[in-house]
CSV table of N, CA and C in Angstrom, one decimal:
chain,number,residue,atom,x,y,z
Q,87,MET,N,-41.0,-63.3,26.4
Q,87,MET,CA,-42.1,-63.2,25.5
Q,87,MET,C,-43.2,-64.1,25.9
Q,88,LYS,N,-44.4,-63.5,25.9
Q,88,LYS,CA,-45.6,-64.3,26.4
Q,88,LYS,C,-46.0,-65.3,25.3
Q,89,ASN,N,-46.7,-66.3,25.7
Q,89,ASN,CA,-47.2,-67.4,24.8
Q,89,ASN,C,-48.0,-66.8,23.7
Q,90,ALA,N,-48.9,-65.9,24.0
Q,90,ALA,CA,-49.8,-65.3,23.0
Q,90,ALA,C,-48.9,-64.6,21.9
Q,91,GLU,N,-47.9,-63.8,22.4
Q,91,GLU,CA,-47.0,-63.1,21.5
Q,91,GLU,C,-46.2,-64.1,20.6
Q,92,ARG,N,-45.7,-65.1,21.3
Q,92,ARG,CA,-44.9,-66.1,20.6
Q,92,ARG,C,-45.8,-66.8,19.5
Q,93,GLU,N,-47.0,-67.1,19.8
Q,93,GLU,CA,-47.9,-67.8,18.8
Q,93,GLU,C,-48.2,-66.8,17.6
Q,94,GLN,N,-48.4,-65.5,18.0
Q,94,GLN,CA,-48.7,-64.5,17.0
Q,94,GLN,C,-47.5,-64.4,16.0
Q,95,ARG,N,-46.3,-64.4,16.6
Q,95,ARG,CA,-45.1,-64.3,15.8
Q,95,ARG,C,-44.9,-65.5,14.9
Q,96,ARG,N,-45.2,-66.7,15.4
Q,96,ARG,CA,-45.1,-67.9,14.6
Q,96,ARG,C,-46.1,-67.8,13.4
Q,97,LYS,N,-47.3,-67.4,13.7
Q,97,LYS,CA,-48.3,-67.3,12.7
Q,97,LYS,C,-47.9,-66.3,11.6
Q,98,ARG,N,-47.4,-65.2,12.0
Q,98,ARG,CA,-46.9,-64.1,11.1
Q,98,ARG,C,-45.8,-64.7,10.2
Q,99,ARG,N,-44.8,-65.4,10.8
Q,99,ARG,CA,-43.8,-66.0,10.0
Q,99,ARG,C,-44.3,-67.0,9.0
Q,100,CYS,N,-45.2,-67.8,9.4
Q,100,CYS,CA,-45.8,-68.8,8.5
Q,100,CYS,C,-46.5,-68.1,7.3
Q,101,ASP,N,-47.2,-67.0,7.7
Q,101,ASP,CA,-47.9,-66.2,6.6
Q,101,ASP,C,-46.9,-65.6,5.7
Q,102,TRP,N,-45.8,-65.0,6.2
Q,102,TRP,CA,-44.8,-64.4,5.3
Q,102,TRP,C,-44.2,-65.5,4.4
Q,103,MET,N,-43.9,-66.7,5.0
Q,103,MET,CA,-43.2,-67.7,4.2
Q,103,MET,C,-44.2,-68.2,3.1
Q,104,GLU,N,-45.4,-68.3,3.4
Q,104,GLU,CA,-46.4,-68.8,2.4
Q,104,GLU,C,-46.5,-67.7,1.3
Q,105,ALA,N,-46.5,-66.4,1.7
Q,105,ALA,CA,-46.5,-65.4,0.7
Q,105,ALA,C,-45.2,-65.3,-0.1
Q,106,ALA,N,-44.1,-65.6,0.5
Q,106,ALA,CA,-42.8,-65.6,-0.1
Q,106,ALA,C,-42.8,-66.7,-1.2
Q,107,GLN,N,-43.3,-67.9,-0.8
Q,107,GLN,CA,-43.3,-69.0,-1.8
Q,107,GLN,C,-44.2,-68.7,-3.0
Q,108,LYS,N,-45.1,-67.7,-2.9
Q,108,LYS,CA,-45.9,-67.3,-4.0
Q,108,LYS,C,-45.3,-66.2,-4.8
Q,109,GLY,N,-44.1,-65.7,-4.3
Q,109,GLY,CA,-43.4,-64.7,-5.0
Q,109,GLY,C,-43.5,-63.3,-4.4
Q,110,ASP,N,-44.0,-63.1,-3.2
Q,110,ASP,CA,-44.1,-61.8,-2.6
Q,110,ASP,C,-42.8,-61.4,-2.0
Q,111,ALA,N,-42.1,-60.6,-2.7
Q,111,ALA,CA,-40.7,-60.2,-2.2
Q,111,ALA,C,-40.7,-59.4,-0.9
Q,112,GLU,N,-41.7,-58.6,-0.7
Q,112,GLU,CA,-41.8,-57.8,0.5
Q,112,GLU,C,-42.1,-58.7,1.8
Q,113,ALA,N,-42.9,-59.7,1.6
Q,113,ALA,CA,-43.1,-60.7,2.7
Q,113,ALA,C,-41.8,-61.5,2.9
Q,114,TYR,N,-41.1,-61.8,1.9
Q,114,TYR,CA,-39.9,-62.5,2.1
Q,114,TYR,C,-38.8,-61.7,2.8
Q,115,ARG,N,-38.7,-60.4,2.5
Q,115,ARG,CA,-37.8,-59.5,3.2
Q,115,ARG,C,-38.2,-59.4,4.6
Q,116,SER,N,-39.5,-59.3,4.9
Q,116,SER,CA,-40.0,-59.2,6.3
Q,116,SER,C,-39.6,-60.5,7.1
Q,117,LEU,N,-39.8,-61.6,6.4
Q,117,LEU,CA,-39.5,-62.9,7.1
Q,117,LEU,C,-38.0,-62.9,7.4
Q,118,LEU,N,-37.1,-62.6,6.5
Q,118,LEU,CA,-35.7,-62.7,6.7
Q,118,LEU,C,-35.3,-61.7,7.8
Q,119,ASP,N,-35.8,-60.5,7.7
Q,119,ASP,CA,-35.5,-59.5,8.8
Q,119,ASP,C,-35.9,-60.0,10.2
Q,120,ASP,N,-37.1,-60.7,10.2
Q,120,ASP,CA,-37.6,-61.2,11.5
Q,120,ASP,C,-36.8,-62.4,12.0
Q,121,ILE,N,-36.4,-63.3,11.2
Q,121,ILE,CA,-35.7,-64.5,11.7
Q,121,ILE,C,-34.3,-64.3,11.9
Q,122,GLY,N,-33.7,-63.2,11.3
Q,122,GLY,CA,-32.2,-62.9,11.4
Q,122,GLY,C,-31.7,-62.9,12.8
Q,123,PRO,N,-32.3,-62.1,13.7
Q,123,PRO,CA,-31.7,-62.1,15.1
Q,123,PRO,C,-31.8,-63.4,15.9
Q,124,ASP,N,-33.0,-64.1,15.7
Q,124,ASP,CA,-33.1,-65.5,16.3
Q,124,ASP,C,-32.1,-66.4,15.8
Q,125,LEU,N,-31.8,-66.4,14.5
Q,125,LEU,CA,-30.9,-67.3,13.9
Q,125,LEU,C,-29.5,-67.0,14.4
Q,126,LEU,N,-29.1,-65.7,14.5
Q,126,LEU,CA,-27.8,-65.3,15.0
Q,126,LEU,C,-27.6,-65.8,16.5
Q,127,ARG,N,-28.7,-65.6,17.3
Q,127,ARG,CA,-28.6,-66.2,18.7
Q,127,ARG,C,-28.4,-67.7,18.7
Q,128,PHE,N,-29.1,-68.4,17.9
Q,128,PHE,CA,-29.0,-69.8,17.8
Q,128,PHE,C,-27.5,-70.2,17.4
Q,129,LEU,N,-27.0,-69.5,16.4
Q,129,LEU,CA,-25.6,-69.9,16.0
Q,129,LEU,C,-24.6,-69.5,17.0
Q,130,ARG,N,-24.7,-68.3,17.6
Q,130,ARG,CA,-23.7,-67.9,18.6
Q,130,ARG,C,-23.7,-68.8,19.8
Q,131,ALA,N,-24.8,-69.4,20.2
Q,131,ALA,CA,-24.9,-70.3,21.3
Q,131,ALA,C,-24.2,-71.7,21.0
Q,132,ARG,N,-24.0,-72.0,19.7
Q,132,ARG,CA,-23.5,-73.3,19.3
Q,132,ARG,C,-22.2,-73.3,18.7
Q,133,ILE,N,-21.6,-72.2,18.3
Q,133,ILE,CA,-20.4,-72.1,17.6
Q,133,ILE,C,-19.3,-71.6,18.5
Q,134,ALA,N,-18.3,-72.3,18.8
Q,134,ALA,CA,-17.3,-71.9,19.8
Q,134,ALA,C,-16.4,-70.8,19.2
Q,135,ASP,N,-16.0,-70.8,18.0
Q,135,ASP,CA,-15.2,-69.8,17.4
Q,135,ASP,C,-16.2,-68.7,16.9
Q,136,GLN,N,-16.3,-67.6,17.7
Q,136,GLN,CA,-17.3,-66.6,17.3
Q,136,GLN,C,-16.9,-65.8,16.0
Q,137,GLY,N,-15.7,-66.0,15.6
Q,137,GLY,CA,-15.3,-65.4,14.3
Q,137,GLY,C,-15.9,-66.1,13.1
Q,138,GLN,N,-16.4,-67.3,13.3
Q,138,GLN,CA,-17.1,-68.1,12.2
Q,138,GLN,C,-18.6,-67.9,12.2
Q,139,VAL,N,-19.1,-67.2,13.2
Q,139,VAL,CA,-20.6,-67.1,13.3
Q,139,VAL,C,-21.2,-66.4,12.1
Q,140,GLU,N,-20.5,-65.3,11.7
Q,140,GLU,CA,-21.0,-64.5,10.6
Q,140,GLU,C,-21.0,-65.3,9.3
Q,141,ASP,N,-19.9,-66.0,9.1
Q,141,ASP,CA,-19.9,-66.8,7.8
Q,141,ASP,C,-21.0,-67.9,7.8
Q,142,VAL,N,-21.2,-68.6,9.0
Q,142,VAL,CA,-22.2,-69.6,9.0
Q,142,VAL,C,-23.6,-69.0,8.9
Q,143,TYR,N,-23.8,-67.8,9.5
Q,143,TYR,CA,-25.0,-67.1,9.3
Q,143,TYR,C,-25.3,-66.8,7.9
Q,144,GLN,N,-24.3,-66.3,7.1
Q,144,GLN,CA,-24.5,-66.0,5.7
Q,144,GLN,C,-24.8,-67.3,4.9
Q,145,GLU,N,-24.1,-68.3,5.2
Q,145,GLU,CA,-24.3,-69.6,4.5
Q,145,GLU,C,-25.7,-70.1,4.8
Q,146,THR,N,-26.2,-69.9,6.1
Q,146,THR,CA,-27.5,-70.4,6.5
Q,146,THR,C,-28.6,-69.6,5.7
Q,147,MET,N,-28.4,-68.3,5.6
Q,147,MET,CA,-29.4,-67.5,4.9
Q,147,MET,C,-29.5,-67.9,3.5
Q,148,ILE,N,-28.4,-68.2,2.9
Q,148,ILE,CA,-28.4,-68.7,1.5
Q,148,ILE,C,-29.1,-70.1,1.4
Q,149,ALA,N,-28.8,-70.9,2.3
Q,149,ALA,CA,-29.4,-72.3,2.3
Q,149,ALA,C,-30.9,-72.2,2.5
Q,150,ILE,N,-31.3,-71.3,3.4
Q,150,ILE,CA,-32.8,-71.0,3.6
Q,150,ILE,C,-33.4,-70.6,2.3
Q,151,HIS,N,-32.7,-69.7,1.6
Q,151,HIS,CA,-33.2,-69.1,0.3
Q,151,HIS,C,-33.4,-70.3,-0.7
Q,152,ARG,N,-32.3,-71.1,-0.8
Q,152,ARG,CA,-32.4,-72.2,-1.8
Q,152,ARG,C,-33.4,-73.2,-1.4
Q,153,ALA,N,-33.7,-73.4,-0.1
Q,153,ALA,CA,-34.6,-74.5,0.3
Q,153,ALA,C,-36.0,-74.0,0.6
Q,154,ARG,N,-36.3,-72.7,0.3
Q,154,ARG,CA,-37.6,-72.2,0.7
Q,154,ARG,C,-38.7,-72.9,0.1
Q,155,HIS,N,-38.5,-73.6,-1.1
Q,155,HIS,CA,-39.6,-74.3,-1.7
Q,155,HIS,C,-39.9,-75.6,-0.9
Q,156,THR,N,-39.0,-76.0,0.0
Q,156,THR,CA,-39.3,-77.3,0.7
Q,156,THR,C,-40.1,-77.0,2.0
Q,157,TYR,N,-40.3,-75.8,2.4
Q,157,TYR,CA,-41.1,-75.5,3.6
Q,157,TYR,C,-42.5,-75.9,3.4
Q,158,LEU,N,-43.1,-76.5,4.3
Q,158,LEU,CA,-44.5,-76.9,4.3
Q,158,LEU,C,-45.3,-75.9,5.1
Q,159,VAL,N,-46.3,-75.3,4.5
Q,159,VAL,CA,-47.1,-74.2,5.0
Q,159,VAL,C,-47.8,-74.6,6.3
Q,160,SER,N,-48.1,-75.8,6.4
Q,160,SER,CA,-48.9,-76.3,7.6
Q,160,SER,C,-48.0,-76.4,8.9
Q,161,ARG,N,-46.7,-76.2,8.7
Q,161,ARG,CA,-45.8,-76.4,9.8
Q,161,ARG,C,-45.2,-75.1,10.2
Q,162,PRO,N,-44.6,-75.0,11.5
Q,162,PRO,CA,-44.0,-73.7,11.9
Q,162,PRO,C,-42.6,-73.5,11.2
Q,163,VAL,N,-42.2,-72.3,11.0
Q,163,VAL,CA,-41.0,-71.9,10.3
Q,163,VAL,C,-39.8,-72.3,11.1
Q,164,GLU,N,-39.8,-72.0,12.4
Q,164,GLU,CA,-38.6,-72.1,13.2
Q,164,GLU,C,-37.9,-73.5,13.2
Q,165,PRO,N,-38.6,-74.6,13.4
Q,165,PRO,CA,-37.9,-75.9,13.3
Q,165,PRO,C,-37.3,-76.2,12.0
Q,166,TRP,N,-37.9,-75.8,10.9
Q,166,TRP,CA,-37.4,-75.9,9.5
Q,166,TRP,C,-36.1,-75.1,9.4
Q,167,MET,N,-36.2,-73.8,9.9
Q,167,MET,CA,-35.0,-72.9,9.8
Q,167,MET,C,-33.9,-73.4,10.7
Q,168,TYR,N,-34.2,-73.9,11.9
Q,168,TYR,CA,-33.1,-74.3,12.8
Q,168,TYR,C,-32.5,-75.7,12.3
Q,169,ALA,N,-33.3,-76.5,11.6
Q,169,ALA,CA,-32.7,-77.7,11.0
Q,169,ALA,C,-31.7,-77.3,9.9
Q,170,ILE,N,-32.1,-76.4,9.1
Q,170,ILE,CA,-31.2,-75.9,8.0
Q,170,ILE,C,-29.9,-75.4,8.6
Q,171,ALA,N,-30.0,-74.5,9.7
Q,171,ALA,CA,-28.9,-73.9,10.3
Q,171,ALA,C,-28.0,-75.0,10.9
Q,172,SER,N,-28.6,-76.1,11.5
Q,172,SER,CA,-27.8,-77.2,12.1
Q,172,SER,C,-27.0,-77.9,11.0
Q,173,HIS,N,-27.6,-78.1,9.8
Q,173,HIS,CA,-26.9,-78.8,8.7
Q,173,HIS,C,-25.8,-77.9,8.2
Q,174,VAL,N,-26.0,-76.6,8.1
Q,174,VAL,CA,-24.9,-75.7,7.6
Q,174,VAL,C,-23.8,-75.7,8.7
Q,175,MET,N,-24.1,-75.7,10.0
Q,175,MET,CA,-23.1,-75.7,11.0
Q,175,MET,C,-22.3,-77.0,10.9
Q,176,SER,N,-22.9,-78.1,10.8
Q,176,SER,CA,-22.2,-79.4,10.7
Q,176,SER,C,-21.3,-79.4,9.5
Q,177,ARG,N,-21.8,-78.9,8.4
Q,177,ARG,CA,-21.0,-78.9,7.2
Q,177,ARG,C,-19.7,-78.0,7.4
Q,178,GLN,N,-19.9,-76.9,8.0
Q,178,GLN,CA,-18.9,-75.9,8.2
Q,178,GLN,C,-17.8,-76.6,9.2
Q,179,MET,N,-18.3,-77.2,10.2
Q,179,MET,CA,-17.4,-77.9,11.2
Q,179,MET,C,-16.6,-79.0,10.5
Q,180,ARG,N,-17.2,-79.8,9.7
Q,180,ARG,CA,-16.5,-80.8,9.0
Q,180,ARG,C,-15.4,-80.2,8.1
Q,181,ARG,N,-15.8,-79.2,7.4
Q,181,ARG,CA,-14.9,-78.5,6.5
Q,181,ARG,C,-13.7,-77.9,7.3
Q,182,HIS,N,-14.0,-77.3,8.4
Q,182,HIS,CA,-12.9,-76.7,9.2
Q,182,HIS,C,-12.0,-77.8,9.8
Q,183,ARG,N,-12.5,-79.0,10.2
Q,183,ARG,CA,-11.7,-80.1,10.7
Q,183,ARG,C,-10.8,-80.6,9.6
Q,184,ARG,N,-11.4,-80.8,8.4
Q,184,ARG,CA,-10.6,-81.3,7.3
Q,184,ARG,C,-9.5,-80.4,6.9
Q,185,ARG,N,-9.8,-79.1,6.9
Q,185,ARG,CA,-8.8,-78.1,6.6
Q,185,ARG,C,-7.7,-78.1,7.6
Q,186,ALA,N,-8.0,-78.2,8.9
Q,186,ALA,CA,-7.0,-78.2,10.0
Q,186,ALA,C,-6.1,-79.5,9.9
Q,187,LEU,N,-6.6,-80.6,9.4
Q,187,LEU,CA,-5.8,-81.8,9.2
Q,187,LEU,C,-4.8,-81.6,8.1
Q,188,ARG,N,-5.3,-80.9,7.0
Q,188,ARG,CA,-4.4,-80.8,5.8
Q,188,ARG,C,-3.4,-79.7,5.9
Q,189,GLU,N,-3.8,-78.6,6.5
Q,189,GLU,CA,-2.9,-77.5,6.6
Q,189,GLU,C,-2.0,-77.4,7.9
Q,190,ARG,N,-0.8,-77.0,7.7
Q,190,ARG,CA,0.1,-76.9,8.8
Q,190,ARG,C,0.5,-75.4,8.9
Q,191,PRO,N,0.3,-74.8,10.0
Q,191,PRO,CA,0.7,-73.3,10.1
Q,191,PRO,C,2.2,-73.1,9.9
Q,192,VAL,N,2.5,-72.1,9.1
Q,192,VAL,CA,3.9,-71.8,8.8
Q,192,VAL,C,4.1,-70.3,9.1
Q,193,GLU,N,5.3,-70.0,9.4
Q,193,GLU,CA,5.7,-68.6,9.7
Q,193,GLU,C,5.7,-67.9,8.4
Q,194,PRO,N,4.8,-66.9,8.1
Q,194,PRO,CA,4.9,-66.2,6.8
Q,194,PRO,C,6.1,-65.3,6.7
Q,195,SER,N,6.7,-65.4,5.5
Q,195,SER,CA,7.8,-64.6,5.3
Q,195,SER,C,7.4,-63.2,4.8
Q,196,MET,N,7.7,-62.2,5.5
Q,196,MET,CA,7.2,-60.8,5.2
Q,196,MET,C,8.3,-60.1,4.4
Q,197,HIS,N,9.4,-60.7,4.1
Q,197,HIS,CA,10.4,-60.0,3.4
Q,197,HIS,C,10.6,-60.6,2.0
Q,198,VAL,N,10.8,-59.7,1.0
Q,198,VAL,CA,11.1,-60.2,-0.3
Q,198,VAL,C,12.6,-60.0,-0.5
Q,199,ALA,N,13.3,-61.0,-1.0
Q,199,ALA,CA,14.7,-60.9,-1.1
Q,199,ALA,C,15.1,-60.0,-2.2
Q,200,VAL,N,15.5,-58.8,-1.8
Q,200,VAL,CA,15.9,-57.7,-2.7
Q,200,VAL,C,17.2,-57.1,-2.1
Q,201,PRO,N,18.2,-56.9,-2.8
Q,201,PRO,CA,19.4,-56.3,-2.3
Q,201,PRO,C,19.1,-54.9,-1.7
Q,202,ASP,N,20.0,-54.5,-0.8
Q,202,ASP,CA,19.8,-53.2,-0.1
Q,202,ASP,C,19.9,-52.0,-1.1
Q,203,ASP,N,20.4,-52.2,-2.2
Q,203,ASP,CA,20.5,-51.1,-3.2
Q,203,ASP,C,19.2,-50.5,-3.5
Q,204,SER,N,19.0,-49.2,-3.3
Q,204,SER,CA,17.8,-48.6,-3.6
Q,204,SER,C,17.3,-48.6,-5.0
Q,205,TYR,N,18.3,-48.7,-6.0
Q,205,TYR,CA,17.9,-48.9,-7.4
Q,205,TYR,C,17.3,-50.2,-7.6
Q,206,ALA,N,17.8,-51.2,-7.0
Q,206,ALA,CA,17.3,-52.6,-7.1
Q,206,ALA,C,15.8,-52.6,-6.6
Q,207,ARG,N,15.6,-51.9,-5.5
Q,207,ARG,CA,14.3,-51.9,-4.9
Q,207,ARG,C,13.3,-51.2,-5.8
Q,208,LEU,N,13.8,-50.1,-6.4
Q,208,LEU,CA,13.0,-49.3,-7.4
Q,208,LEU,C,12.7,-50.2,-8.6
Q,209,ASP,N,13.7,-50.9,-9.1
Q,209,ASP,CA,13.4,-51.8,-10.2
Q,209,ASP,C,12.4,-52.9,-9.9
Q,210,PHE,N,12.5,-53.4,-8.7
Q,210,PHE,CA,11.6,-54.5,-8.3
Q,210,PHE,C,10.2,-53.9,-8.2
Q,211,ALA,N,10.1,-52.7,-7.6
Q,211,ALA,CA,8.8,-52.0,-7.4
Q,211,ALA,C,8.1,-51.8,-8.8
Q,212,ARG,N,8.9,-51.3,-9.7
Q,212,ARG,CA,8.4,-51.0,-11.1
Q,212,ARG,C,8.0,-52.3,-11.8
Q,213,ALA,N,8.8,-53.3,-11.7
Q,213,ALA,CA,8.5,-54.6,-12.3
Q,213,ALA,C,7.2,-55.2,-11.7
Q,214,PHE,N,7.1,-55.1,-10.4
Q,214,PHE,CA,6.0,-55.6,-9.7
Q,214,PHE,C,4.7,-54.9,-10.1
Q,215,GLY,N,4.8,-53.6,-10.3
Q,215,GLY,CA,3.7,-52.7,-10.7
Q,215,GLY,C,3.3,-53.0,-12.1
Q,216,ARG,N,4.2,-53.6,-12.9
Q,216,ARG,CA,3.8,-53.9,-14.3
Q,216,ARG,C,3.1,-55.2,-14.5
Q,217,LEU,N,3.1,-56.0,-13.4
Q,217,LEU,CA,2.4,-57.3,-13.5
Q,217,LEU,C,0.9,-57.0,-13.6
Q,218,THR,N,0.1,-57.9,-14.2
Q,218,THR,CA,-1.3,-57.8,-14.2
Q,218,THR,C,-1.9,-57.9,-12.8
Q,219,PRO,N,-3.0,-57.3,-12.5
Q,219,PRO,CA,-3.6,-57.4,-11.2
Q,219,PRO,C,-3.7,-58.8,-10.7
Q,220,PRO,N,-4.2,-59.8,-11.5
Q,220,PRO,CA,-4.2,-61.1,-10.9
Q,220,PRO,C,-2.8,-61.7,-10.6
Q,221,GLN,N,-1.8,-61.3,-11.4
Q,221,GLN,CA,-0.5,-61.8,-11.1
Q,221,GLN,C,0.1,-61.2,-9.8
Q,222,ARG,N,-0.2,-59.9,-9.6
Q,222,ARG,CA,0.2,-59.2,-8.4
Q,222,ARG,C,-0.5,-59.9,-7.2
Q,223,GLN,N,-1.8,-60.1,-7.4
Q,223,GLN,CA,-2.5,-60.7,-6.3
Q,223,GLN,C,-2.0,-62.1,-5.9
Q,224,ALA,N,-1.6,-62.9,-6.9
Q,224,ALA,CA,-1.1,-64.2,-6.6
Q,224,ALA,C,0.2,-64.1,-5.8
Q,225,LEU,N,1.1,-63.2,-6.2
Q,225,LEU,CA,2.4,-63.1,-5.5
Q,225,LEU,C,2.1,-62.5,-4.1
Q,226,GLU,N,1.2,-61.6,-3.9
Q,226,GLU,CA,0.9,-61.0,-2.6
Q,226,GLU,C,0.4,-62.1,-1.7
Q,227,LEU,N,-0.6,-62.9,-2.2
Q,227,LEU,CA,-1.2,-63.9,-1.3
Q,227,LEU,C,-0.2,-65.0,-0.9
Q,228,LEU,N,0.6,-65.4,-1.9
Q,228,LEU,CA,1.5,-66.5,-1.6
Q,228,LEU,C,2.8,-66.0,-0.8
Q,229,LYS,N,3.4,-64.9,-1.2
Q,229,LYS,CA,4.7,-64.6,-0.7
Q,229,LYS,C,4.6,-63.5,0.4
Q,230,ILE,N,3.7,-62.6,0.4
Q,230,ILE,CA,3.6,-61.6,1.4
Q,230,ILE,C,2.7,-62.0,2.5
Q,231,GLU,N,1.5,-62.5,2.2
Q,231,GLU,CA,0.5,-62.9,3.2
Q,231,GLU,C,0.7,-64.3,3.7
Q,232,GLY,N,1.5,-65.1,2.9
Q,232,GLY,CA,1.8,-66.5,3.3
Q,232,GLY,C,0.7,-67.5,3.3
Q,233,PHE,N,-0.2,-67.3,2.4
Q,233,PHE,CA,-1.3,-68.3,2.3
Q,233,PHE,C,-0.8,-69.5,1.6
Q,234,SER,N,-1.5,-70.7,1.8
Q,234,SER,CA,-1.2,-71.9,1.1
Q,234,SER,C,-1.8,-71.7,-0.3
Q,235,THR,N,-1.4,-72.5,-1.3
Q,235,THR,CA,-2.0,-72.3,-2.6
Q,235,THR,C,-3.5,-72.5,-2.6
Q,236,GLU,N,-4.0,-73.5,-1.8
Q,236,GLU,CA,-5.5,-73.7,-1.8
Q,236,GLU,C,-6.2,-72.5,-1.2
Q,237,ALA,N,-5.7,-72.0,-0.1
Q,237,ALA,CA,-6.3,-70.9,0.6
Q,237,ALA,C,-6.2,-69.6,-0.3
Q,238,ALA,N,-5.1,-69.4,-0.9
Q,238,ALA,CA,-5.0,-68.3,-1.8
Q,238,ALA,C,-5.9,-68.4,-3.0
Q,239,ALA,N,-6.1,-69.6,-3.6
Q,239,ALA,CA,-7.0,-69.8,-4.7
Q,239,ALA,C,-8.4,-69.5,-4.2
Q,240,ALA,N,-8.8,-70.0,-3.0
Q,240,ALA,CA,-10.1,-69.7,-2.5
Q,240,ALA,C,-10.4,-68.2,-2.4
Q,241,ARG,N,-9.4,-67.5,-1.9
Q,241,ARG,CA,-9.5,-66.1,-1.7
Q,241,ARG,C,-9.6,-65.3,-3.0
Q,242,ALA,N,-8.9,-65.8,-4.0
Q,242,ALA,CA,-8.9,-65.2,-5.4
Q,242,ALA,C,-10.1,-65.6,-6.2
Q,243,GLY,N,-10.8,-66.7,-5.7
Q,243,GLY,CA,-12.0,-67.1,-6.4
Q,243,GLY,C,-11.8,-68.0,-7.6
Q,244,VAL,N,-10.6,-68.7,-7.6
Q,244,VAL,CA,-10.3,-69.6,-8.7
Q,244,VAL,C,-9.9,-70.9,-8.2
Q,245,SER,N,-9.8,-71.9,-9.1
Q,245,SER,CA,-9.4,-73.3,-8.6
Q,245,SER,C,-7.9,-73.3,-8.3
Q,246,PRO,N,-7.5,-74.2,-7.4
Q,246,PRO,CA,-6.1,-74.3,-7.1
Q,246,PRO,C,-5.2,-74.4,-8.3
Q,247,VAL,N,-5.6,-75.2,-9.3
Q,247,VAL,CA,-4.8,-75.4,-10.5
Q,247,VAL,C,-4.7,-74.1,-11.3
Q,248,ALA,N,-5.8,-73.4,-11.4
Q,248,ALA,CA,-5.7,-72.1,-12.1
Q,248,ALA,C,-4.9,-71.1,-11.4
Q,249,PHE,N,-4.9,-71.2,-10.0
Q,249,PHE,CA,-4.1,-70.2,-9.3
Q,249,PHE,C,-2.6,-70.6,-9.4
Q,250,ARG,N,-2.3,-71.9,-9.4
Q,250,ARG,CA,-0.9,-72.2,-9.6
Q,250,ARG,C,-0.3,-71.7,-11.0
Q,251,VAL,N,-1.2,-71.9,-12.0
Q,251,VAL,CA,-0.8,-71.4,-13.3
Q,251,VAL,C,-0.6,-69.8,-13.3
Q,252,ARG,N,-1.5,-69.2,-12.6
Q,252,ARG,CA,-1.4,-67.7,-12.4
Q,252,ARG,C,-0.1,-67.3,-11.7
Q,253,ALA,N,0.2,-68.0,-10.6
Q,253,ALA,CA,1.4,-67.7,-9.9
Q,253,ALA,C,2.7,-68.0,-10.7
Q,254,HIS,N,2.7,-69.1,-11.4
Q,254,HIS,CA,3.8,-69.5,-12.3
Q,254,HIS,C,4.0,-68.4,-13.3
Q,255,ARG,N,3.0,-67.9,-13.9
Q,255,ARG,CA,3.1,-66.9,-14.9
Q,255,ARG,C,3.6,-65.6,-14.3
Q,256,ALA,N,3.2,-65.3,-13.1
Q,256,ALA,CA,3.6,-64.1,-12.4
Q,256,ALA,C,5.1,-64.2,-12.1
Q,257,TYR,N,5.6,-65.3,-11.6
Q,257,TYR,CA,7.1,-65.5,-11.4
Q,257,TYR,C,7.8,-65.3,-12.7
Q,258,LYS,N,7.3,-65.9,-13.8
Q,258,LYS,CA,8.0,-65.9,-15.1
Q,258,LYS,C,8.1,-64.4,-15.6
Q,259,ALA,N,6.9,-63.7,-15.5
Q,259,ALA,CA,6.9,-62.3,-15.9
Q,259,ALA,C,7.8,-61.4,-15.1
Q,260,LEU,N,7.8,-61.7,-13.8
Q,260,LEU,CA,8.7,-60.9,-12.9
Q,260,LEU,C,10.2,-61.1,-13.2
Q,261,ARG,N,10.6,-62.4,-13.4
Q,261,ARG,CA,11.9,-62.6,-13.8
Q,261,ARG,C,12.3,-61.9,-15.1
Q,262,ARG,N,11.3,-62.0,-16.1
Q,262,ARG,CA,11.6,-61.3,-17.4
Q,262,ARG,C,11.7,-59.8,-17.2
Q,263,LEU,N,10.8,-59.2,-16.4
Q,263,LEU,CA,10.9,-57.8,-16.2
Q,263,LEU,C,12.1,-57.3,-15.5
Q,264,LEU,N,12.7,-58.2,-14.6
Q,264,LEU,CA,13.9,-57.9,-13.9
Q,264,LEU,C,15.1,-58.2,-14.6
Q,265,GLY,N,15.0,-58.9,-15.7
Q,265,GLY,CA,16.1,-59.3,-16.6
Q,265,GLY,C,17.0,-60.3,-16.0
Q,266,SER,N,16.4,-61.2,-15.2
Q,266,SER,CA,17.2,-62.3,-14.6
Q,266,SER,C,16.6,-63.6,-14.8
């Protein structure tokens, strides 16, 4: 890209951001569409685990949205945007390291202890089907997919304490439905 084109693009981004700060939704959409590919390239070049790039990208776009009022119109958009992306990346890496220290990989158990008797399997399937959707989800995440309580709670969108209560109630309901 030539210097003149680069300067024109920077000017256009500054204009879009200034208009977006004044409430122009179309200018904001244009800005986000324009910075998206550059932001993805920036993140891909800096994140080793390419599976995390999309998550960090989404978090960065949210952070840019939340911090849009801090942008100074007299300055270029790119350094402001890349600084936000760097902070989000750092936060994500710290979170990933902390999680790696706390969690130990375990071999997930893909089998539910049910006798070979087809009637018993049918009873279990019926009882499992009668659980509430959140209770079924709790058992599936913990016992079938092998998630930790914290990871399962995050996936379910509830706190770990609320998830433990949900799982306990699911076990209790399943025992009651199976009559044991």
